[in-house]
CSV table of C-alpha atoms and ligand atoms in Angstrom, one decimal:
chain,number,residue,atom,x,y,z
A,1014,UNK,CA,-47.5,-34.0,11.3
A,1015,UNK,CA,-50.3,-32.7,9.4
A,1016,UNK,CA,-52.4,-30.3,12.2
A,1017,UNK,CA,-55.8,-28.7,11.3
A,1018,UNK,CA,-55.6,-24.9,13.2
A,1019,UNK,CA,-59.3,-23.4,13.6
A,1020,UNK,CA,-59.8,-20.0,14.2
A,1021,UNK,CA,-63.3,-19.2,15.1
A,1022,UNK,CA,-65.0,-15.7,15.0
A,1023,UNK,CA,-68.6,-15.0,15.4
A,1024,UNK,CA,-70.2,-15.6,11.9
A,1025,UNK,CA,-66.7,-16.8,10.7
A,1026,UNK,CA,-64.4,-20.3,10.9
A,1027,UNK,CA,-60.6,-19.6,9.7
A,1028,UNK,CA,-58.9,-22.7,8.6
A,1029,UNK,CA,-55.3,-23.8,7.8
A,1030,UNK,CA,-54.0,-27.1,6.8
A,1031,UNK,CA,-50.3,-27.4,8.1
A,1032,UNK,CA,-47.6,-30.0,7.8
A,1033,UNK,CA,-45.6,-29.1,10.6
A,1034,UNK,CA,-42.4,-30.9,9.5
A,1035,UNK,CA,-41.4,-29.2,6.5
A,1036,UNK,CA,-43.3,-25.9,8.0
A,1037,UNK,CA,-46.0,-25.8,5.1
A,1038,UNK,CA,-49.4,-24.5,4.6
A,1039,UNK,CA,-51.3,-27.6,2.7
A,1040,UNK,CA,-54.8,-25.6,2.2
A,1041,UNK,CA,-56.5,-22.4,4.1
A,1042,UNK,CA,-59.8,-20.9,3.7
A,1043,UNK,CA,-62.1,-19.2,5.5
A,1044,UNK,CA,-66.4,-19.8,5.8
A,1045,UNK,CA,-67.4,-15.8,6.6
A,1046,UNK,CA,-71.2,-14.9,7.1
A,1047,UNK,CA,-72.1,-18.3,8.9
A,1048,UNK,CA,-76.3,-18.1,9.8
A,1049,UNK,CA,-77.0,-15.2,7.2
A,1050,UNK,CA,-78.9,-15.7,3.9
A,1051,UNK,CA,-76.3,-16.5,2.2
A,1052,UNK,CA,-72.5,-17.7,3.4
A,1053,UNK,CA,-69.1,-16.9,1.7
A,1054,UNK,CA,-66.9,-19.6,1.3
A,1055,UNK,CA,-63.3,-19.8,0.4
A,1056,UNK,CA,-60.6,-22.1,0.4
A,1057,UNK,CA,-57.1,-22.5,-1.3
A,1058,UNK,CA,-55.1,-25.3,-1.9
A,1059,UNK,CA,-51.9,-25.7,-2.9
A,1060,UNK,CA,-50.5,-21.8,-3.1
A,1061,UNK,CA,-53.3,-21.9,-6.5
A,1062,UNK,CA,-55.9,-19.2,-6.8
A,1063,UNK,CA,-58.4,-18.7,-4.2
A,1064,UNK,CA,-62.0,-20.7,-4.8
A,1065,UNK,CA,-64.9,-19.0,-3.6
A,1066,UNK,CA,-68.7,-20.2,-3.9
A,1067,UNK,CA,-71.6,-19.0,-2.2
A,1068,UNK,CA,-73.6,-21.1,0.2
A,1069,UNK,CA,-76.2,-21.8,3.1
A,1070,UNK,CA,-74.1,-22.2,6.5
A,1071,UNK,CA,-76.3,-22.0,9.5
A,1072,UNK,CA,-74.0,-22.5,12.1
A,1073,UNK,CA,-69.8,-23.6,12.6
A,1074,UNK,CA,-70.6,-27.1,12.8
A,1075,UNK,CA,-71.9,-27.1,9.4
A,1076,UNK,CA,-68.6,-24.5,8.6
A,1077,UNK,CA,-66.4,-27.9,9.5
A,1078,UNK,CA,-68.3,-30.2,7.6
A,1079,UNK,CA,-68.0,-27.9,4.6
A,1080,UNK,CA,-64.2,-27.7,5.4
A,1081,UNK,CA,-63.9,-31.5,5.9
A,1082,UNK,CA,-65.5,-31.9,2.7
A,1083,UNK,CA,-63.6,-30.2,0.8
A,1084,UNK,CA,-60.3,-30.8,2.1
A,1085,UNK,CA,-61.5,-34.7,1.5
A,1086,UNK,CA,-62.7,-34.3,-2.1
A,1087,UNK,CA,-60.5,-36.9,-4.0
A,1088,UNK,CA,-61.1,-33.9,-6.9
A,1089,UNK,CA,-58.6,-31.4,-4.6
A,1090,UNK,CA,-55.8,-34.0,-3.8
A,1091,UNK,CA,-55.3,-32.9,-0.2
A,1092,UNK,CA,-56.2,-35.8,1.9
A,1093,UNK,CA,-57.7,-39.4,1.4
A,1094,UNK,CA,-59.1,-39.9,4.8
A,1095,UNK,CA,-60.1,-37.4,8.2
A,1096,UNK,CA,-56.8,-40.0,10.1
A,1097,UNK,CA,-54.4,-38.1,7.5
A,1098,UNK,CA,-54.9,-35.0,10.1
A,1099,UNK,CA,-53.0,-35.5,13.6
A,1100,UNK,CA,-54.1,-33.3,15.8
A,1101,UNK,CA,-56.4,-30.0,15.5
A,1102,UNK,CA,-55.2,-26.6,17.0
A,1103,UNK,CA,-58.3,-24.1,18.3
A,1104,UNK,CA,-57.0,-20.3,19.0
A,1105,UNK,CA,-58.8,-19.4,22.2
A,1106,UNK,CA,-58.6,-15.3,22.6
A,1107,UNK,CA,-58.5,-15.6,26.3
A,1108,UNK,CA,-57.1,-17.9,28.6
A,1109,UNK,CA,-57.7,-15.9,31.9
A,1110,UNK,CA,-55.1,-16.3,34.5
A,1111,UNK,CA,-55.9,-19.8,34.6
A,1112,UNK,CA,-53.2,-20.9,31.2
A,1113,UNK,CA,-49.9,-19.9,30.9
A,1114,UNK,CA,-49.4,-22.9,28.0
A,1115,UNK,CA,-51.3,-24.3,25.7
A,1116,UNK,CA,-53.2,-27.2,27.0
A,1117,UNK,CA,-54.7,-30.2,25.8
A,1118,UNK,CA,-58.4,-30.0,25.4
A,1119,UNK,CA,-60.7,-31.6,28.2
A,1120,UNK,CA,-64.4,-31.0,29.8
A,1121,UNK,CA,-62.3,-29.1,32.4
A,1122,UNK,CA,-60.1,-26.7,29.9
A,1123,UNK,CA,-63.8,-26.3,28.0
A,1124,UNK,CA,-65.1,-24.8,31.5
A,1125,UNK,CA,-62.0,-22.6,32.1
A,1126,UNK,CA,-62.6,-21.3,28.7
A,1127,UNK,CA,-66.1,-20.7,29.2
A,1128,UNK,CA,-65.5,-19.3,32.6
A,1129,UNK,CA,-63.4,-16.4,30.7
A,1130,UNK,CA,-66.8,-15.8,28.8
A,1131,UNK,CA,-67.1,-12.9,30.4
A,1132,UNK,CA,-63.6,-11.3,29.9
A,1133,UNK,CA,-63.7,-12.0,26.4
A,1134,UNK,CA,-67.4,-11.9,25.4
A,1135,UNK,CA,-66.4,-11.3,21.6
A,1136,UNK,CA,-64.2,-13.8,21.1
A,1137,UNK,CA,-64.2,-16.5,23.6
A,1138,UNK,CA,-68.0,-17.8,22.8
A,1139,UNK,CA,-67.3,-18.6,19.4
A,1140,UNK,CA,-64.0,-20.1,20.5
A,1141,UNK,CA,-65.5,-22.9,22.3
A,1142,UNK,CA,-68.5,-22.8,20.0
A,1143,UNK,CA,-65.1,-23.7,16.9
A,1144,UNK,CA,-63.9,-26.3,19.7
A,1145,UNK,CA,-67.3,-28.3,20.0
A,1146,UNK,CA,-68.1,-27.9,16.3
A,1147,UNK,CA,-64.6,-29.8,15.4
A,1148,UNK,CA,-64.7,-32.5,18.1
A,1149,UNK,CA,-67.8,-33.1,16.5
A,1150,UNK,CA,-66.3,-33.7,13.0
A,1151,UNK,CA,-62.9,-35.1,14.1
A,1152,UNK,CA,-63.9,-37.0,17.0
A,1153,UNK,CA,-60.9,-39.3,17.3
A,1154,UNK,CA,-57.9,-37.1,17.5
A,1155,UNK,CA,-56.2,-34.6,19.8
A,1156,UNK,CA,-57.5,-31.2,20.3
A,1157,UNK,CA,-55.2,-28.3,21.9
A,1158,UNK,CA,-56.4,-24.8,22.7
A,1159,UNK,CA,-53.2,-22.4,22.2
A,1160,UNK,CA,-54.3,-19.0,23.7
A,1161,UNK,CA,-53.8,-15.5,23.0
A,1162,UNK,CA,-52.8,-14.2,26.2
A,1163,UNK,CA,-50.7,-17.2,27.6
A,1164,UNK,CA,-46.9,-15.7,26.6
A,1165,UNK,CA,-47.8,-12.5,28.2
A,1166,UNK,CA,-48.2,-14.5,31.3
A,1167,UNK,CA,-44.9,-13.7,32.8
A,1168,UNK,CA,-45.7,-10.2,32.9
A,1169,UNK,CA,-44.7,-9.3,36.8
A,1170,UNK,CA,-47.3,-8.1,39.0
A,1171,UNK,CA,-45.8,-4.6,38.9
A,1172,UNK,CA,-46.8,-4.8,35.2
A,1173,UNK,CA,-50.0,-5.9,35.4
A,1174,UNK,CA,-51.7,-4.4,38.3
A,1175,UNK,CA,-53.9,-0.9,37.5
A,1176,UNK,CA,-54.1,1.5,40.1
A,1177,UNK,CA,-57.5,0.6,41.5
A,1178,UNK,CA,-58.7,-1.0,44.6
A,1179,UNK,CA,-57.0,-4.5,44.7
A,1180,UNK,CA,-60.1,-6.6,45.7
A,1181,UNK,CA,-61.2,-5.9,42.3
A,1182,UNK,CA,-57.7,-8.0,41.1
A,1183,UNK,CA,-58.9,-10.3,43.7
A,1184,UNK,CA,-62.5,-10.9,42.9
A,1185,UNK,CA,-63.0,-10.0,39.3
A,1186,UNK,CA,-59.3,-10.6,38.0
A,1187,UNK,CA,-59.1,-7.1,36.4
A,1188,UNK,CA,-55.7,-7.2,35.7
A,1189,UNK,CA,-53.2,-6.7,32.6
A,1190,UNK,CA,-53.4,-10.2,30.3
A,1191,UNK,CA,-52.6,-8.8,26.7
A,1192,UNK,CA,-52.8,-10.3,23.6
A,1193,UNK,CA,-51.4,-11.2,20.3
A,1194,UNK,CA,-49.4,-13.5,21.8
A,1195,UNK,CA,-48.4,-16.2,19.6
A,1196,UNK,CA,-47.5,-13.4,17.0
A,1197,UNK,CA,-45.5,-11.5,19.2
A,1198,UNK,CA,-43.7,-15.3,20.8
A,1199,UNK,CA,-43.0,-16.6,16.8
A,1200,UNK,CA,-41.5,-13.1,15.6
A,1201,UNK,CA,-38.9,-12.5,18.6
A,1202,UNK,CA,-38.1,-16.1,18.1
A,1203,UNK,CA,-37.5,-15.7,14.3
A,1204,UNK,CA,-35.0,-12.3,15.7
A,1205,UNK,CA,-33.0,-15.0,17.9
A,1206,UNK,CA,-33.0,-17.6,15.3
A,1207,UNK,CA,-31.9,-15.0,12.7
A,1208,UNK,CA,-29.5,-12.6,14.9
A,1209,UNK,CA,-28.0,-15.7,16.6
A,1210,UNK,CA,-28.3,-14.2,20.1
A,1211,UNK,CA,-29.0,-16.2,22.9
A,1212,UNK,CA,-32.4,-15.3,23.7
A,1213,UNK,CA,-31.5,-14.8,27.7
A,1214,UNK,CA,-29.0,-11.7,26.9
A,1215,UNK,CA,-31.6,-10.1,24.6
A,1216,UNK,CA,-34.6,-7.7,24.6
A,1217,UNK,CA,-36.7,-6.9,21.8
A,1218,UNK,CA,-39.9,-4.7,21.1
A,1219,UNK,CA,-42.1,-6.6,18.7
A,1220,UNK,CA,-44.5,-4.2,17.1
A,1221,UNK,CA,-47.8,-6.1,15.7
A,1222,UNK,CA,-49.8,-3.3,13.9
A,1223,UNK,CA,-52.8,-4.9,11.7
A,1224,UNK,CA,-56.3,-3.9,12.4
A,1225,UNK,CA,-55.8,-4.7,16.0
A,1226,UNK,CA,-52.0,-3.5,17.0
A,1227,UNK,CA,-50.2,-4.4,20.3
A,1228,UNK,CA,-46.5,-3.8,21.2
A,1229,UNK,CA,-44.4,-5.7,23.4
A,1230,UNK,CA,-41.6,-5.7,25.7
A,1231,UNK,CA,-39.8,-9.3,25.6
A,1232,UNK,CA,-36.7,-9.5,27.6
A,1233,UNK,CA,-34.6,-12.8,28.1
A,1234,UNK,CA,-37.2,-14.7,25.6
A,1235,UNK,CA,-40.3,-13.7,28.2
A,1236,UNK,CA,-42.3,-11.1,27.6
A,1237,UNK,CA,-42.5,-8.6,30.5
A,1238,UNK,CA,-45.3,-5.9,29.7
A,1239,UNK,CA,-47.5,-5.4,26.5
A,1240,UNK,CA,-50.1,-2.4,25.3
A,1241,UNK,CA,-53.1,-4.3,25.1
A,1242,UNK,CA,-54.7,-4.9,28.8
A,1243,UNK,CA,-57.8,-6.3,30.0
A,1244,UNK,CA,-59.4,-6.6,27.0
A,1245,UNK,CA,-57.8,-5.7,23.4
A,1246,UNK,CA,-59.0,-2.2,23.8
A,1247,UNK,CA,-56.0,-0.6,24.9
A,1248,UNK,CA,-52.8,0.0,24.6
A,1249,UNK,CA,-52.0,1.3,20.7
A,1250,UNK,CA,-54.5,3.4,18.4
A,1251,UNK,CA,-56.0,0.6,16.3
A,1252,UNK,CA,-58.7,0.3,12.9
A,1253,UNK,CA,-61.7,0.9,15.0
A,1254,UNK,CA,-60.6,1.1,18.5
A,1255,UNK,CA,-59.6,4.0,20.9
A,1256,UNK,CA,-56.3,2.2,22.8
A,1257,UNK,CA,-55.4,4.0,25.8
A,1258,UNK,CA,-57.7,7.2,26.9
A,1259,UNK,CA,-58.1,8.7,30.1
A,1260,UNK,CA,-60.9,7.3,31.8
A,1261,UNK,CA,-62.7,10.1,32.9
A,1262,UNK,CA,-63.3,10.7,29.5
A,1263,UNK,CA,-65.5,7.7,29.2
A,1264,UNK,CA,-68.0,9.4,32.5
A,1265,UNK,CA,-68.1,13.1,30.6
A,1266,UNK,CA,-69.0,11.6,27.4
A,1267,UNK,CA,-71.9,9.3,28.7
A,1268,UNK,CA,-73.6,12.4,30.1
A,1269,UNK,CA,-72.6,15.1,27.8
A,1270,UNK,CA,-74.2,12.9,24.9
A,1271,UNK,CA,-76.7,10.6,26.5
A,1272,UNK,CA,-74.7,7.5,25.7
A,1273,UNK,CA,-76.1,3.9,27.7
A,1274,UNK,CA,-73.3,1.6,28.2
A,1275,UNK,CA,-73.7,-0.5,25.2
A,1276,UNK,CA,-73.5,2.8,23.1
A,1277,UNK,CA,-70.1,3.6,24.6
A,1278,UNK,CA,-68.9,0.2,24.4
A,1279,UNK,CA,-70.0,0.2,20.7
A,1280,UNK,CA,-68.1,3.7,20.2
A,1281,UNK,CA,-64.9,2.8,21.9
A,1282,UNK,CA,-64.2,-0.8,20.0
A,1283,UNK,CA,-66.0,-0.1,16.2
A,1284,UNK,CA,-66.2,3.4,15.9
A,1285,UNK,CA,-63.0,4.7,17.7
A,1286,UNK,CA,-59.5,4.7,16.6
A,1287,UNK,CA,-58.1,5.6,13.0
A,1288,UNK,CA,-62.1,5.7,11.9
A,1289,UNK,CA,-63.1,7.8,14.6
A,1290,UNK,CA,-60.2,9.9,13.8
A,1291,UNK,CA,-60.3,10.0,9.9
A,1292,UNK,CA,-63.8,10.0,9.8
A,1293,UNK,CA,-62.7,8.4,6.3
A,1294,UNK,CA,-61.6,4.8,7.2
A,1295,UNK,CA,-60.4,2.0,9.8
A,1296,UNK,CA,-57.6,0.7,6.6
A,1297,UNK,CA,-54.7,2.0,6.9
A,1298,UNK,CA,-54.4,1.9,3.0
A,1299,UNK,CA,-57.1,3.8,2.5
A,1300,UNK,CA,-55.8,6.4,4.7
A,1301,UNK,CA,-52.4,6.7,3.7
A,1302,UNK,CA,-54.0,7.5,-0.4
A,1303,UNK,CA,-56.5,10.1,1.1
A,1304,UNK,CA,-53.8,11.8,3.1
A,1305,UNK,CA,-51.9,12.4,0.1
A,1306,UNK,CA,-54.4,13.7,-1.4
A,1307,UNK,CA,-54.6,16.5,1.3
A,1308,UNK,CA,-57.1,15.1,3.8
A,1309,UNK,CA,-55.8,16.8,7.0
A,1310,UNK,CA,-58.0,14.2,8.8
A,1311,UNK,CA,-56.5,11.7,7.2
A,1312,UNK,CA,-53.1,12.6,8.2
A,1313,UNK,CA,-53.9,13.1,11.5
A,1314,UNK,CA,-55.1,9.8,12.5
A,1315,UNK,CA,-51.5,8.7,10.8
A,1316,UNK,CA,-49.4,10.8,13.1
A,1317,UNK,CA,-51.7,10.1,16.3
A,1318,UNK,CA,-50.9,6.3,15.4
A,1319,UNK,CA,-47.3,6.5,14.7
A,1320,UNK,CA,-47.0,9.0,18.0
A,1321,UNK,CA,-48.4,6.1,19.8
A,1322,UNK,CA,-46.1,3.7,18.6
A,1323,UNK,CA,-43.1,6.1,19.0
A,1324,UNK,CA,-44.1,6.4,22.8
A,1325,UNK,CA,-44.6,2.9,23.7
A,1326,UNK,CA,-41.5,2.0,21.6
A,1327,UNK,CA,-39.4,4.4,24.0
A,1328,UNK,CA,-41.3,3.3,27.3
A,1329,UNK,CA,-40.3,-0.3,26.4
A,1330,UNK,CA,-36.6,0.9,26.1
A,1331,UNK,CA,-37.0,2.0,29.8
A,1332,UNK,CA,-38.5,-1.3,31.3
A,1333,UNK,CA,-35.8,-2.8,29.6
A,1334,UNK,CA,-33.0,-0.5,30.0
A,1335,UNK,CA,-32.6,-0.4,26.2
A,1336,UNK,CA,-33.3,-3.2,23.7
A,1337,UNK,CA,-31.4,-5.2,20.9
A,1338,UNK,CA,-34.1,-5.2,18.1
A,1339,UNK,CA,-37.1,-3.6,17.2
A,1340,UNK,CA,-39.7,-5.2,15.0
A,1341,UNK,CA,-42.4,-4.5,12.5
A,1342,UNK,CA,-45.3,-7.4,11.8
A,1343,UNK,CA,-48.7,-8.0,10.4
A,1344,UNK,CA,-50.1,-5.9,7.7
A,1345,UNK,CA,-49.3,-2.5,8.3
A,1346,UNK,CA,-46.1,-3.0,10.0
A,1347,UNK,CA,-45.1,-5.8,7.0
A,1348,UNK,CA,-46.3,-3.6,4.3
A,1349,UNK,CA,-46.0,0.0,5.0
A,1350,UNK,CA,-42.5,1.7,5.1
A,1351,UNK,CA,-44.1,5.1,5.7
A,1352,UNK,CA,-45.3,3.9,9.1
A,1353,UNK,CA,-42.8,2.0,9.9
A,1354,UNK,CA,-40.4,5.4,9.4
A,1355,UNK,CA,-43.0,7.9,10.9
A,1356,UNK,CA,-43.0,5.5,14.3
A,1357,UNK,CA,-39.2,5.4,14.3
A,1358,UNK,CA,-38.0,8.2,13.4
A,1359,UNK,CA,-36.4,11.3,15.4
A,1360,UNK,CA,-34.7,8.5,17.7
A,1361,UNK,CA,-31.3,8.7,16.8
A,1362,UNK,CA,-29.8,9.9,20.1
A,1363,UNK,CA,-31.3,6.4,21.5
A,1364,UNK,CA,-29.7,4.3,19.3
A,1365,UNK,CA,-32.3,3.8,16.5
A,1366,UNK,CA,-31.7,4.7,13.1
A,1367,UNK,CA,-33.9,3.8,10.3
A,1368,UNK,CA,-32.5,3.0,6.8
A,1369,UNK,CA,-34.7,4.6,3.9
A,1370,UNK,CA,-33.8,2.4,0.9
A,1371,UNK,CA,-34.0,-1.1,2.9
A,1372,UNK,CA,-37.0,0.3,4.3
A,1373,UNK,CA,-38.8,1.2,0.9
A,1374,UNK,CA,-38.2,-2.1,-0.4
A,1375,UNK,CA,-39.3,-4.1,2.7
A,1376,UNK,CA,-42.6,-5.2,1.5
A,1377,UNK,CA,-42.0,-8.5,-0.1
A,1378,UNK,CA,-43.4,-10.5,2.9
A,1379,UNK,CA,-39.8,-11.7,3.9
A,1380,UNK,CA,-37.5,-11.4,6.7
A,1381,UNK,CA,-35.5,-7.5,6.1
A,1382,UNK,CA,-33.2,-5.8,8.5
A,1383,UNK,CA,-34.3,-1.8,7.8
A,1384,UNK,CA,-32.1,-0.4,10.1
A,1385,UNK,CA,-28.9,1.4,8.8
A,1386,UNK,CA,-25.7,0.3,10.1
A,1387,UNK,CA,-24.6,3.0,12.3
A,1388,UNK,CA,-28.4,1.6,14.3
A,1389,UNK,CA,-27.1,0.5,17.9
A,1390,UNK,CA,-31.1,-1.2,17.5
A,1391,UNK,CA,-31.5,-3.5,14.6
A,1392,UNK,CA,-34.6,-2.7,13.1
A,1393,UNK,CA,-36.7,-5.4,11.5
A,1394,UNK,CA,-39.3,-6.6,9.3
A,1395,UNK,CA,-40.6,-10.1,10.4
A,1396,UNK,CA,-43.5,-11.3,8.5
A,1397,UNK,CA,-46.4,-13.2,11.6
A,1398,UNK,CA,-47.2,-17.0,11.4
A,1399,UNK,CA,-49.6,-17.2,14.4
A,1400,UNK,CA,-51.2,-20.4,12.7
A,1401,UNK,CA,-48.0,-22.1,12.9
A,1402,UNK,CA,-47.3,-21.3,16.3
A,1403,UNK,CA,-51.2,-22.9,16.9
A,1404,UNK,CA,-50.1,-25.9,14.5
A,1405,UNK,CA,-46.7,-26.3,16.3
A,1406,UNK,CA,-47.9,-26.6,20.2
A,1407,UNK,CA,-51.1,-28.5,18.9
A,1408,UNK,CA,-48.1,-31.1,17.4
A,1409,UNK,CA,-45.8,-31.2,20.4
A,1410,UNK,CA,-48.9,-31.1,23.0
A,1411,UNK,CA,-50.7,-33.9,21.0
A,1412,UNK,CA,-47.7,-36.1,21.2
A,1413,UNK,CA,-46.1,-35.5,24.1
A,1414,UNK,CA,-49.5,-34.0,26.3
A,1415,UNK,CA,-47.3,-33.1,29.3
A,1416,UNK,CA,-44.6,-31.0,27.3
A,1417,UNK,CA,-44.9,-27.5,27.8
A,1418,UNK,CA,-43.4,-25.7,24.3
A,1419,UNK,CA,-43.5,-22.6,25.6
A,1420,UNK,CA,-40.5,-22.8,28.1
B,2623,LIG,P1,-56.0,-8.2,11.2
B,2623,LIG,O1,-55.3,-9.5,11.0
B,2623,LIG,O2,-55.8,-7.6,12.5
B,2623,LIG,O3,-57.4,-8.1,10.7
B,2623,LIG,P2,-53.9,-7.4,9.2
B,2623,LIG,O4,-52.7,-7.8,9.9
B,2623,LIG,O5,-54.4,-8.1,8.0
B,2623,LIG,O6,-55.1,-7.2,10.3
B,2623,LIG,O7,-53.7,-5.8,8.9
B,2623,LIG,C1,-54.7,-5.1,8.2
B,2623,LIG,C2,-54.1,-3.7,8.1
B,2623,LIG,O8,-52.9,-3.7,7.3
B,2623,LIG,C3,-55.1,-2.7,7.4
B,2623,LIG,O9,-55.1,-1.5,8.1
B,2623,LIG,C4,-54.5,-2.5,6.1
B,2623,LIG,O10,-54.8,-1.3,5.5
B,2623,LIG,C5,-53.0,-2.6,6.4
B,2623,LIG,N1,-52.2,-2.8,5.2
B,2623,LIG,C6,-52.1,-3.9,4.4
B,2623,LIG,N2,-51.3,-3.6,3.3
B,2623,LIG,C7,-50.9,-2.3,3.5
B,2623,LIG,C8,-50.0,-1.5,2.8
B,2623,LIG,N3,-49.5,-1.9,1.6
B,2623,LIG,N4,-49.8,-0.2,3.3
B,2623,LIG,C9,-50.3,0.2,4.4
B,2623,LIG,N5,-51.2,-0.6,5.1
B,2623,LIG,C10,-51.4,-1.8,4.7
């Protein structure tokens, strides 16, 4: 089934054409700057090279009609006519306490999403604003919302209460809902798939470190506590943000530099983290070259990062009285070895052992085991396919609407 998956950011629409049979990516691209002078537009076809053409985009319902267009031009050979796609799949950030699933899109599911507004005001906005703009443009088909926090919606109460008054759980929902979901759901599936254990006698740690980085605890196929909490904020070090800090901090630092809330706010998500650290940079690339070349700033931010991993990794191996497999996705933990060993490493006596050559090489963007074989934890690198995750539920939910795929 051939399944349109929208990802919707502020200024930005993401786009990826996916035949969900065979598993395949029939064209991506990706509308960036939507409302300012001039929009960026790019879109690849195929596997060939990248197009990209400046235009005018006011707003995301013109971002579709430039996507339909183009993915309709008889010049690009993708598809003859808008029935050619089956179903469309929207990732919404947030799906409150309300969706455990991904759901089939309705006036109702549109107000649930809107009613998170406020515990995703970054994200969930332009969400729905991706889900209006597309009904408008594909009118006639199914159109599933597949949400970021919905697998970590087994986590047990014990997991995902904070230590404050409990009205506030009660009347504001301020809980633990953590994100990254799909990635973290599609990579311990690829471990069970791959290792051939039965996903009820095994526990993994699935470690997503890309700009935003979340680790999680998934034990008999569910996942059962996560770093990211509230809001994506916490949890792990991250490109621009702070992950976990004590919170008297945040009062100290208000009055000690004259900060109003939106200043702190501001500080803690896009000035925080490896930037704030470095002072240099938010890429991890970037770092990684400057460090060495001797930047003691540079290297610090690493080893605060990896520390942070390190810790969570071994507090997960508590909660789950040890694990099978650890793994390393998105673009740092894909592509960087020296992270991968700096977050590992020094963990022999629980089992973990890290294997230096099948770690160097592990940067292809395929499935690798690193671990050596005296590891009592494999140790993997799984490469994250959140969009088909989004295409695959939007396909099942679209032709079966009452089928839950994430059971
Ligand atoms: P997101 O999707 O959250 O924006 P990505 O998953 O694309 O982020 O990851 C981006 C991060 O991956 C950046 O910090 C980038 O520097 C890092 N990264 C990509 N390639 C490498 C590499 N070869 N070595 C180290 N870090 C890398």
């Amino acid at each position: 089934m051939l399944v349109l998956v929208i990802n919707c950011g502020s200024s930005s629409v993401k786009y990826n054409l996916i035949e969900t049979e065979g598993e395949t990516e029939v064209c991506s691209g990706i509308v960036e700057r939507i409302g300012a002078v001039t929009s960026i537009v790019k879109h690849q076809p195929n596997n060939e090279s990248v197009r990209k053409e400046s235009k005018v985009i006011l707003n995301h319902s013109e971002a579709l009609q430039e996507i339909m267009n183009f993915l309709l031009s008889p010049g690009n050979h993708i598809i003859s006519s808008p029935d050619d796609i089956k179903a469309v799949g929207h990732r919404v950030v947030h799906g409150g306490e309300m969706f455990k699933d991904s759901v089939l899109i309705d006036d109702v599911v549109k107000d649930a999403i809107e009613q998170a507004f406020d515990l995703a005001p970054l994200h969930n906005p332009p969400n729905l604003k991706g889900i209006e703009a597309a009904e408008e443009r594909l009118p006639d088909i199914p159109h599933v919302a597949v949400f970021d926090t919905a697998f970590h919606h087994s986590l047990p109460p014990y997991a995902y209460l904070y230590g404050i008054p409990n009205r506030l759980y009660r009347r504001h929902k301020i809980r633990k809902y953590g994100f990254h979901g799909t990635s973290h759901y599609y990579v311990s599936r690829q471990y069970y798939k791959l290792s051939q254990k039965s996903k009820n006698q095994t526990s993994v740690i699935t470690c997503h470190l890309g700009n935003g980085a979340s680790i999680a605890a998934i034990k008999g196929g569910e996942s059962v506590d996560t770093s990211m909490g509230f809001t994506p904020l916490s949890g792990l070090v991250m490109g621009t943000r702070s992950g976990d800090l004590d919170p008297s901090i945040l009062f100290y630092i208000m009055e000690k530099e004259e900060l109003s809330l939106n200043a702190l706010h501001a500080m803690l998500n896009r000035h925080s983290g490896l930037l704030g650290l470095s002072g240099y940079a938010a890429d991890m690339r970037d770092l990684i070259s400057e460090a060495k070349n001797g930047d003691r700033r540079c290297q610090q931010a690493i080893d605060v990062f990896c520390y942070n991993i390190k810790k969570y990794i071994g507090t997960y191996m508590a909660v789950m009285n040890g694990c099978d497999a650890i793994i390393f996705t998105a673009g740092i933990g894909e592509n960087s070895p020296q992270i991968r060993k700096k977050s590992v490493e020094g963990m022999e006596n629980l089992g973990i052992v890290i294997d230096d050559e099948r770690n160097e090489k592990a940067v292809n963007r395929k499935i690798e085991k690193i671990s050596s074989d005296s590891s009592v934890v494999d140790i993997l690198v799984i490469p994250t396919n959140e969009e088909l995750v989004i295409a695959i539920d939007a396909a099942k939910i679209a032709t079966a609407s009452n089928q839950s795929p994430w059971v």
